[in-house]
mmCIF file of C-alpha atoms and ligand atoms in Angstrom:
data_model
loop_
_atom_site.group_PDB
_atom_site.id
_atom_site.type_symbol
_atom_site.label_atom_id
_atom_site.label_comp_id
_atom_site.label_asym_id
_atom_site.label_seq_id
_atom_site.Cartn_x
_atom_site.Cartn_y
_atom_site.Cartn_z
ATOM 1 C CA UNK A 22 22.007 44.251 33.501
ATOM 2 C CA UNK A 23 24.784 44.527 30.933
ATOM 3 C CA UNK A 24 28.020 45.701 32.031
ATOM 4 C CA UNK A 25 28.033 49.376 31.348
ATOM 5 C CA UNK A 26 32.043 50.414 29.960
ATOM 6 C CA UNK A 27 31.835 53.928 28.320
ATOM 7 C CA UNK A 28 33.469 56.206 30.638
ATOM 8 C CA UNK A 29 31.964 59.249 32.320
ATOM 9 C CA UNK A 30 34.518 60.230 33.786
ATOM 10 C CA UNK A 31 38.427 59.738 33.761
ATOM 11 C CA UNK A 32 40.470 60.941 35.907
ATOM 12 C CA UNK A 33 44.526 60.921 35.617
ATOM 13 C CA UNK A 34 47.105 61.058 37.178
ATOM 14 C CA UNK A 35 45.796 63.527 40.466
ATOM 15 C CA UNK A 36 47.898 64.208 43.047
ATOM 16 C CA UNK A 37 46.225 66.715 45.804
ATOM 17 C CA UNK A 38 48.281 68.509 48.777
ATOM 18 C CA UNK A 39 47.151 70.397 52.276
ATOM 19 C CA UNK A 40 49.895 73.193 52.448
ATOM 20 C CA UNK A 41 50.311 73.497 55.529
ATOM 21 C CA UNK A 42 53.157 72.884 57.391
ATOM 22 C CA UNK A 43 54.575 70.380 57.336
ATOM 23 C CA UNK A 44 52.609 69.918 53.457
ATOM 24 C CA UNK A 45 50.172 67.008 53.602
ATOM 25 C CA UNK A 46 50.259 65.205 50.242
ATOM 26 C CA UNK A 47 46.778 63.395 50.689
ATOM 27 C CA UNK A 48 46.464 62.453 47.065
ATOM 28 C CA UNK A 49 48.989 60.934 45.242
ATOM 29 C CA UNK A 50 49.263 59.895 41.489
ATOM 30 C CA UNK A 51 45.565 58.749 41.310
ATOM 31 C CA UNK A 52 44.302 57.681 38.209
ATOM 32 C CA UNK A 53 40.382 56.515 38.099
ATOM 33 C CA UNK A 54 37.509 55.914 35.571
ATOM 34 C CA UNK A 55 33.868 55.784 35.931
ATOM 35 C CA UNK A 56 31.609 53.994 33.470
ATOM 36 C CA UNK A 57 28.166 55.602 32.924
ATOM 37 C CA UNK A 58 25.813 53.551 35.079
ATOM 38 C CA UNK A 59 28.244 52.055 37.398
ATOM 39 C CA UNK A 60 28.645 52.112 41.259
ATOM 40 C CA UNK A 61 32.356 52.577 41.803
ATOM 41 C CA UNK A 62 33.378 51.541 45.737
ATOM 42 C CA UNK A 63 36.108 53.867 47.222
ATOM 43 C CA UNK A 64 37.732 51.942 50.136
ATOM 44 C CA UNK A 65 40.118 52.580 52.579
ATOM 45 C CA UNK A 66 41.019 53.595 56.342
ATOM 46 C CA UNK A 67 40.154 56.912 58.136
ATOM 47 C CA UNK A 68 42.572 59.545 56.666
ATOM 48 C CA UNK A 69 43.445 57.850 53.723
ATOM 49 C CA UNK A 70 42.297 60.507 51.179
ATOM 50 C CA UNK A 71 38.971 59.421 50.043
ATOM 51 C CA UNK A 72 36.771 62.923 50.848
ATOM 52 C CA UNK A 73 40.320 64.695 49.416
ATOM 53 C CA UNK A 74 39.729 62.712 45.785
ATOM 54 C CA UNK A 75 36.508 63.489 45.879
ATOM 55 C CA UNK A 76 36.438 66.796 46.228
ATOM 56 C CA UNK A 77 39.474 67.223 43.887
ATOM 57 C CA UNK A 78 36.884 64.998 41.297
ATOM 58 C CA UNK A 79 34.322 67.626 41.525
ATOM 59 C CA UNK A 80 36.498 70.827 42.031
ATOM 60 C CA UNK A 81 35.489 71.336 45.002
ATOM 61 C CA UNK A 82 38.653 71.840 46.692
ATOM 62 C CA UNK A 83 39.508 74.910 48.681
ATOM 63 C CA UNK A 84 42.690 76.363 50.434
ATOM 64 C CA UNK A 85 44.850 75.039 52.010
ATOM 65 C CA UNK A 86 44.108 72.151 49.474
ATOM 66 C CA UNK A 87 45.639 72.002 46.128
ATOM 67 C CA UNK A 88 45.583 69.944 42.861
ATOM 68 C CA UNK A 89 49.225 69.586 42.306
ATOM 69 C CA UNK A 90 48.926 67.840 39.024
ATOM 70 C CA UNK A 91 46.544 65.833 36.899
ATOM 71 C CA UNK A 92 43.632 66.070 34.854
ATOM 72 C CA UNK A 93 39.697 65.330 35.246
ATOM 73 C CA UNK A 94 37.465 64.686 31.885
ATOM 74 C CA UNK A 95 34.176 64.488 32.505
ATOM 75 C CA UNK A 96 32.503 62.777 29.313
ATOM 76 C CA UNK A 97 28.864 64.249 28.638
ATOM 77 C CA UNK A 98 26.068 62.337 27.284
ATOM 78 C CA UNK A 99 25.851 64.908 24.624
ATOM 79 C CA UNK A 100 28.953 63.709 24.115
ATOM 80 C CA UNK A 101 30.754 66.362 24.524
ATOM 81 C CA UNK A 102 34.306 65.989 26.969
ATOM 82 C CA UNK A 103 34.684 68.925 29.253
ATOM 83 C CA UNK A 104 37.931 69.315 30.878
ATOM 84 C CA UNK A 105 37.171 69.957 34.849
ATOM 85 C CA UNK A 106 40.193 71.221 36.044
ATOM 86 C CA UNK A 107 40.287 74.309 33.388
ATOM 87 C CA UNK A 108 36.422 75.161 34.086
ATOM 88 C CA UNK A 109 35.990 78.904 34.303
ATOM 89 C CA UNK A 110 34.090 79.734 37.494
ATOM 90 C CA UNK A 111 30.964 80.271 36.135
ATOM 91 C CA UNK A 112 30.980 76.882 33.990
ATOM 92 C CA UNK A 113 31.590 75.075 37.183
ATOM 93 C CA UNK A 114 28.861 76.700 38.591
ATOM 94 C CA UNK A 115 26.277 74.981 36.049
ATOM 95 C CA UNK A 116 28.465 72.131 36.072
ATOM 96 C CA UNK A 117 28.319 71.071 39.718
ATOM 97 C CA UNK A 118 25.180 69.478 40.687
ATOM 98 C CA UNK A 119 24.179 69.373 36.907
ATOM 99 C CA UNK A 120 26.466 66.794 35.790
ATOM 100 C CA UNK A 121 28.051 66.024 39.190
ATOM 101 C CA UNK A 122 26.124 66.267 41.933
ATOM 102 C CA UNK A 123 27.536 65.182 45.882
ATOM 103 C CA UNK A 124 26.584 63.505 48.970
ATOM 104 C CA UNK A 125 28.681 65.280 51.826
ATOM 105 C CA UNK A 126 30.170 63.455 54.333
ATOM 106 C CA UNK A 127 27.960 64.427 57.627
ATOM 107 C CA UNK A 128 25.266 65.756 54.978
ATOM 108 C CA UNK A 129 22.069 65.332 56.878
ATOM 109 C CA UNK A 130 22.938 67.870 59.716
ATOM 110 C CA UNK A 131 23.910 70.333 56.958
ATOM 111 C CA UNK A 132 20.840 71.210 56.311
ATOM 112 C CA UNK A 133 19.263 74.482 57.108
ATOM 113 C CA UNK A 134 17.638 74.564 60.104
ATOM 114 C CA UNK A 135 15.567 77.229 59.761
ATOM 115 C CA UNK A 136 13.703 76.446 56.545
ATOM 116 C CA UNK A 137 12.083 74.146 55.301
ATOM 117 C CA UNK A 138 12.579 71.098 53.304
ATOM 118 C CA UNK A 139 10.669 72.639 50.537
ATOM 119 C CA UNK A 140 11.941 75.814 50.252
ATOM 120 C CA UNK A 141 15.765 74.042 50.123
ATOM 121 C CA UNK A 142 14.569 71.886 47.356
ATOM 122 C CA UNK A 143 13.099 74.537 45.499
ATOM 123 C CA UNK A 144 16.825 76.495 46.065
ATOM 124 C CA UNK A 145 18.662 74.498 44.430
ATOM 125 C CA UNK A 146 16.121 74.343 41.807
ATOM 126 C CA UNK A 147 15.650 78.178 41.951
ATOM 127 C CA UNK A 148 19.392 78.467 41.061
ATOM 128 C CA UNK A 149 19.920 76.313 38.431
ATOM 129 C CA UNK A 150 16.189 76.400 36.461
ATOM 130 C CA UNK A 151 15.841 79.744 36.799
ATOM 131 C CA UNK A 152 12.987 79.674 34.153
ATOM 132 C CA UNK A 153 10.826 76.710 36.614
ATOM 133 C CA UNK A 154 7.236 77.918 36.900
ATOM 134 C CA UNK A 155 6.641 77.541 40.770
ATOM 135 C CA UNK A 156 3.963 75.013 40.316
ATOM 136 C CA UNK A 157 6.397 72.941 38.196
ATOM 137 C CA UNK A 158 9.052 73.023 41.389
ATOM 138 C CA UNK A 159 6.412 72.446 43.958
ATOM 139 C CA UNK A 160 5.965 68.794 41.221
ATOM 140 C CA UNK A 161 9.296 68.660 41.096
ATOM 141 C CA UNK A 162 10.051 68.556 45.026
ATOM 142 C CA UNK A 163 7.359 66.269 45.718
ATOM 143 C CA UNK A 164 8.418 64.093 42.793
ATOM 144 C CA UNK A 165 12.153 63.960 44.409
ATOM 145 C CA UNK A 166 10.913 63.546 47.866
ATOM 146 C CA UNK A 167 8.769 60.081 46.551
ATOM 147 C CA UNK A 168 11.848 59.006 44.675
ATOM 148 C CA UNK A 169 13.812 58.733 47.642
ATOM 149 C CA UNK A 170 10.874 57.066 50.076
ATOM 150 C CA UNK A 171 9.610 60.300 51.611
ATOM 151 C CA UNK A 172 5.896 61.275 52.016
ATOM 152 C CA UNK A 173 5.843 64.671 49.863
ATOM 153 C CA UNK A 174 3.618 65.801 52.732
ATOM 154 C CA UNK A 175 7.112 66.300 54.360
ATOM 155 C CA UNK A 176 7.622 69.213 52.154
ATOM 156 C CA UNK A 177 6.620 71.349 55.086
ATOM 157 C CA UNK A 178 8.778 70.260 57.838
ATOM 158 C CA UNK A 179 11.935 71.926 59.213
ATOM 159 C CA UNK A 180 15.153 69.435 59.661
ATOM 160 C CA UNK A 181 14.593 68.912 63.506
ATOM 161 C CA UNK A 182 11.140 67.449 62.371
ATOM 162 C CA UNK A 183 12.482 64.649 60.242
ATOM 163 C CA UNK A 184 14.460 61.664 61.618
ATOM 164 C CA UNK A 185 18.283 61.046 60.508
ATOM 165 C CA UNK A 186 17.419 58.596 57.784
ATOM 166 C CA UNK A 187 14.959 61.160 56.323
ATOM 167 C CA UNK A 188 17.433 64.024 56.595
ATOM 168 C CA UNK A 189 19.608 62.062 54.580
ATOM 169 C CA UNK A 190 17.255 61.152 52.244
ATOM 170 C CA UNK A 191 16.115 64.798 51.138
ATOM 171 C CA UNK A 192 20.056 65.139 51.290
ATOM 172 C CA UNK A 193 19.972 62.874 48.197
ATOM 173 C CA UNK A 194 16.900 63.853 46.730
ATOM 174 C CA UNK A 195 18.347 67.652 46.144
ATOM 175 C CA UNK A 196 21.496 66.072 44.948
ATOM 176 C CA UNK A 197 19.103 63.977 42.461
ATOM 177 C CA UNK A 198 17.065 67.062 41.616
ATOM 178 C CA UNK A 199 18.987 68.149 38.442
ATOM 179 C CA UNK A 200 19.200 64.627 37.238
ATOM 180 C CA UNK A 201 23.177 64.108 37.333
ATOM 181 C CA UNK A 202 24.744 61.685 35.265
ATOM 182 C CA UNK A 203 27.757 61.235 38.481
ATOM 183 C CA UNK A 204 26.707 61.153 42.227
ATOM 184 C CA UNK A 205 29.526 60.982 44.688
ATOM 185 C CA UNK A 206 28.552 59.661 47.977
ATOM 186 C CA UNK A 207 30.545 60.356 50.873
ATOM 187 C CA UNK A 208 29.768 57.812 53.456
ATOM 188 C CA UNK A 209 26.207 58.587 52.710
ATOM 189 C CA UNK A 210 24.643 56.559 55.757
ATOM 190 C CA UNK A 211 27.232 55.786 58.010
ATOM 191 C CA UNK A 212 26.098 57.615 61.086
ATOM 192 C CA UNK A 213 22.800 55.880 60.381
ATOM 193 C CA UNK A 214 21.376 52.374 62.302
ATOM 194 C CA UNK A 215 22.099 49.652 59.658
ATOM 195 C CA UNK A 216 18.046 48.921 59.066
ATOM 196 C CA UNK A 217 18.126 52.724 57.767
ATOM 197 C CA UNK A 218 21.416 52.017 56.410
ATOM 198 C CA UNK A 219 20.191 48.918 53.999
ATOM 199 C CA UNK A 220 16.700 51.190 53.385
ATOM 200 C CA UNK A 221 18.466 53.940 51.872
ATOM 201 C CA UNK A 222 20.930 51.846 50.545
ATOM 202 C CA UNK A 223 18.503 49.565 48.160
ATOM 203 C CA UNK A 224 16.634 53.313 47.418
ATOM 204 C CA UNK A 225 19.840 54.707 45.811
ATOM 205 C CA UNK A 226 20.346 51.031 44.163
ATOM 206 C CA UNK A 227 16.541 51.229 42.392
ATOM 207 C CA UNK A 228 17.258 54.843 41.855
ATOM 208 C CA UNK A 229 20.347 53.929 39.958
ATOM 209 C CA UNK A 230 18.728 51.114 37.990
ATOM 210 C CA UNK A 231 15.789 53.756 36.657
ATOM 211 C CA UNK A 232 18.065 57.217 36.135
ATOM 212 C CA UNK A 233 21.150 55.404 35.165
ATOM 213 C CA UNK A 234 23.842 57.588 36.927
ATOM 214 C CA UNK A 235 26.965 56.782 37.775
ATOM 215 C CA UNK A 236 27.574 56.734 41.628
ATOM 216 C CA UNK A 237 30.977 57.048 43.337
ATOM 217 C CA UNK A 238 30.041 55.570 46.957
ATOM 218 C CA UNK A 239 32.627 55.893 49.542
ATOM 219 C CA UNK A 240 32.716 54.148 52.652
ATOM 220 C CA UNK A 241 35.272 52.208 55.413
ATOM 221 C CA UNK A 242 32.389 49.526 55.235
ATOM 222 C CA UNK A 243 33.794 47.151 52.480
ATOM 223 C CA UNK A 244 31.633 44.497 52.686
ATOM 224 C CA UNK A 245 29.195 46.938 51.906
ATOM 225 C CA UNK A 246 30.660 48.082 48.962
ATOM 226 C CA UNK A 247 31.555 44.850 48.013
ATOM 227 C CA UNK A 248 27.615 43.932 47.703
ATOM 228 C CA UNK A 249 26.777 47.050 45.715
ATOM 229 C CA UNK A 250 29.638 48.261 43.753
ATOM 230 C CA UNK A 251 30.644 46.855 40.231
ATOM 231 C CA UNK A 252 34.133 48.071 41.225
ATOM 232 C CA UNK A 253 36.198 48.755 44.081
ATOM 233 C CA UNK A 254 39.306 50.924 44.482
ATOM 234 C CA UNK A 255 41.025 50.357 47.374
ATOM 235 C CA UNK A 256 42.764 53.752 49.021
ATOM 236 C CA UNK A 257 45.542 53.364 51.021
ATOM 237 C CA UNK A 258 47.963 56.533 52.096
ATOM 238 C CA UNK A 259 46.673 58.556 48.971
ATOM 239 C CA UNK A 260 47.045 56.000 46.527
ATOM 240 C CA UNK A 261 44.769 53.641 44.975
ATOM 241 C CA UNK A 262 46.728 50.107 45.759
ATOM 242 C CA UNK A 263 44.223 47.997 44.392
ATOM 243 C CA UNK A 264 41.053 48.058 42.155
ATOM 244 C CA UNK A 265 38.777 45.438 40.608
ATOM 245 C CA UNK A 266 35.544 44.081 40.368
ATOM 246 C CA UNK A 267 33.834 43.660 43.690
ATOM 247 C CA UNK A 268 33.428 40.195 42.882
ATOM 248 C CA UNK A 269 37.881 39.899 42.529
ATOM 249 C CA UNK A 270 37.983 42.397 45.346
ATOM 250 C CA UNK A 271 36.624 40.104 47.406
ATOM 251 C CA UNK A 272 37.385 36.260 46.196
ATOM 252 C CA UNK A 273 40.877 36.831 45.185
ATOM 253 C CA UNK A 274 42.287 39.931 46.755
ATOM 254 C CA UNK A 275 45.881 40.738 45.429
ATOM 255 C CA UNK A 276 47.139 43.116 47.958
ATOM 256 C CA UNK A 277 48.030 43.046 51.716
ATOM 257 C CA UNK A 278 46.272 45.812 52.347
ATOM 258 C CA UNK A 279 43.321 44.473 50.772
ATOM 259 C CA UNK A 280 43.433 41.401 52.414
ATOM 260 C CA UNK A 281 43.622 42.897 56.002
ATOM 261 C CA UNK A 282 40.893 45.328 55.328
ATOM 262 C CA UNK A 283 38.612 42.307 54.340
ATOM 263 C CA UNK A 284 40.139 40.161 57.227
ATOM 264 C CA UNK A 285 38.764 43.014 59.399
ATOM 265 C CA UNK A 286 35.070 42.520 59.156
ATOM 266 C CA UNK A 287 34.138 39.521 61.217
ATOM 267 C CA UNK A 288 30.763 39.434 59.456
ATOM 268 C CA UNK A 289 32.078 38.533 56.003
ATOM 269 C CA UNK A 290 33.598 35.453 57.579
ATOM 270 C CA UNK A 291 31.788 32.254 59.104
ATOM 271 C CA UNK A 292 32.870 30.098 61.932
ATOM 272 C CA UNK A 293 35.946 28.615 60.275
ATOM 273 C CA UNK A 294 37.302 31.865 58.631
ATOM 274 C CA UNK A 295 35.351 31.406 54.992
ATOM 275 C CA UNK A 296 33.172 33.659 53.460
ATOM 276 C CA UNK A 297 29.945 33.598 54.067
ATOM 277 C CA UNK A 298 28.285 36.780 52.351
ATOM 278 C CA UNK A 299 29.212 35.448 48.397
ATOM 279 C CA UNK A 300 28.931 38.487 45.973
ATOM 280 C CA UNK A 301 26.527 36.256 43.394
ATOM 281 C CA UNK A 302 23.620 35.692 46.237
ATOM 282 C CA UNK A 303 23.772 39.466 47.097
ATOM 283 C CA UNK A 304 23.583 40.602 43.558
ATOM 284 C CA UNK A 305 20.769 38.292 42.874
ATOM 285 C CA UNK A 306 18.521 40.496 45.693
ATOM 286 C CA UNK A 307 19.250 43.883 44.320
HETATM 287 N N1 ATP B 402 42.290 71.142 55.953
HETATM 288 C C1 ATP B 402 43.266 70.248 56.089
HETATM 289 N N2 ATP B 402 44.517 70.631 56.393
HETATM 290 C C2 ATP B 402 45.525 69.751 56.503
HETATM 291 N N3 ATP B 402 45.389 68.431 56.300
HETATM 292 C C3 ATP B 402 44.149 67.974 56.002
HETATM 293 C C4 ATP B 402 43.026 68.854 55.874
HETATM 294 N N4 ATP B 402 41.934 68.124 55.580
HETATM 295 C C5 ATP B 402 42.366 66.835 55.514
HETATM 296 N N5 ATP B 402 43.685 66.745 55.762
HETATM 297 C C6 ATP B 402 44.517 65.514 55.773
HETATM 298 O O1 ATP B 402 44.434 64.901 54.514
HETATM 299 C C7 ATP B 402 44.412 63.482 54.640
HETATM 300 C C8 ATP B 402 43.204 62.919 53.926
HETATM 301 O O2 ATP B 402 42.011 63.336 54.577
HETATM 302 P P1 ATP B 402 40.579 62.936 54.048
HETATM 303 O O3 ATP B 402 39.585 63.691 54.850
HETATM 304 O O4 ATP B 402 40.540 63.103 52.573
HETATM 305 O O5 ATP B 402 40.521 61.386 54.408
HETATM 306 P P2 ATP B 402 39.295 60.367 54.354
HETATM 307 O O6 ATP B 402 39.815 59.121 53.725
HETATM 308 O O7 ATP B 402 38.119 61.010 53.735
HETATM 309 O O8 ATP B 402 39.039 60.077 55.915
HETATM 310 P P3 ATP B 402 37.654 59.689 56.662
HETATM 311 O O9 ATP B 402 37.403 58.252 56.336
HETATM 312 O O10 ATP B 402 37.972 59.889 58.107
HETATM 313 O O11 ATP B 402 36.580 60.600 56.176
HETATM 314 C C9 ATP B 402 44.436 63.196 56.135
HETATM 315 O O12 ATP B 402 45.772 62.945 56.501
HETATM 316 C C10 ATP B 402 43.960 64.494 56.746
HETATM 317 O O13 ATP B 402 44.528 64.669 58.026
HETATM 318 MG MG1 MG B 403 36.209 61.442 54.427
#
């Protein structure tokens, strides 16, 4: 694959505070850009801002939270630049999961418990293609359910039916349902076993290679990130202290934080303290 470099999104200069007292500044002077197609890591220690960006990416931020400053363009394929921080309410509305859609953090035991997976598909869908003949949706849901590795038979199950790994699967397939061009993942299969992780992990990666979104995927797990992302930003405090390709991130690290993050994963490092995961042999399996 080429290296994709027209932006989808830019954001500049965001700083985002909790006020509360004492005020928590948990974003400071972040500046980021997304190219359409790319998987963008977001690194960086418990606390360190990372759900706080996100949400201040997608305006999804609530009280006591506040953008302080900055701005977010998000760059349509239609071409079109639409300015995210000045969206009226309704706009956002159709915006959010149109253009943007998100992975929570904790997603797969938000979903309803008391319906079922089709009828939450079919919300989402319900809400934003209001004109969707029913039979199209029922296509639709099944079609999103495949995508992500689910039997479509599952359509009738409640959440305590499915395991974790398939909660958080139909977690991504709704956020897939209006084809966005962004997907922000927060820590998307962290509380997962890692043979689930890597399953759902090389779905998203194929899904990515045949819709050609963007993905945002945040994680602590930077070896991780450093096998799927193009690029890595590296959070640390509320600032991004370091950013590169995954390939820089990890051969040639510039920063101390960096460098301790990466010296904290045993199982990038073999016997004698070298690397033993190399970014080329990973890339070649995706
Ligand atoms: N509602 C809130 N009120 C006050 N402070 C908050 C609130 N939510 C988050 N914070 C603070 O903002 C900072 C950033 O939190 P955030 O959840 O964005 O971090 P994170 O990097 O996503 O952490 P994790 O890896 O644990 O998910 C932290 O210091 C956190 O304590
Ligand atoms: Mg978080």
């Amino acid at each position: 694959m080429t290296a994709p470099t027209q932006p989808v999104l830019t954001a500049r200069n965001i700083s985002i505070t909790y006020e509360v007292t004492p005020p928590v500044q948990a974003v400071r002077d972040v500046s980021l850009t997304l190219n359409r197609g790319e998987i963008l890591g977001l690194a960086g220690e418990s606390g360190c801002g990372k759900t706080t960006l996100a949400y201040g990416l997608n305006r999804l931020l609530k009280a006591p939270a506040l953008m302080t400053a900055g701005e977010v363009i998000f760059h349509d394929r239609s071409g079109e630049d639409i300015n995210v921080v000045s969206l009226s309410r309704d706009a956002l509305r159709t915006f959010r999961w149109d253009k943007i859609s998100m992975v929570f953090q904790g997603a797969m035991n938000s979903l309803n418990p008391v319906t079922t997976v089709k009828s939450q598909l079919f919300d989402v869908l319900d809400t934003h293609r209001p004109g969707m003949s029913r039979s199209a949706k029922t296509e639709r849901a099944q079609e999103l359910l495949r995508m992500v590795g689910v039997d479509p038979d599952r359509l009738t199950s409640y959440p305590h039916e499915l395991s974790g790994g398939m909660r958080q699967r139909v977690m991504i397939a709704m956020a897939l349902a209006l084809d966005p061009q962004i997907m922000i993942m927060d820590e998307p299969t962290t509380a997962l076993d890692v043979v689930v992780q890597r399953g759902i992990i090389r779905e998203i990666m194929k899904l990515r290679e045949r819709l050609g979104f963007a993905v945002i995927f945040i994680t602590h797990d930077l070896p991780m990130l450093i096998e799927i992302s193009d690029r890595i930003a590296v959070m640390l405090q509320g600032q991004i202290v370091e950013e590169g390709t995954a390939e820089t991130i990890y051969r040639a690290p510039r920063h101390e934080y960096t460098k301790k993050l990466l010296a904290s994963f045993p199982r990038l490092r073999g016997e004698h303290g070298q690397f033993v995961r190399g970014v080329p042999a990973s890339k070649e399996q995706r």
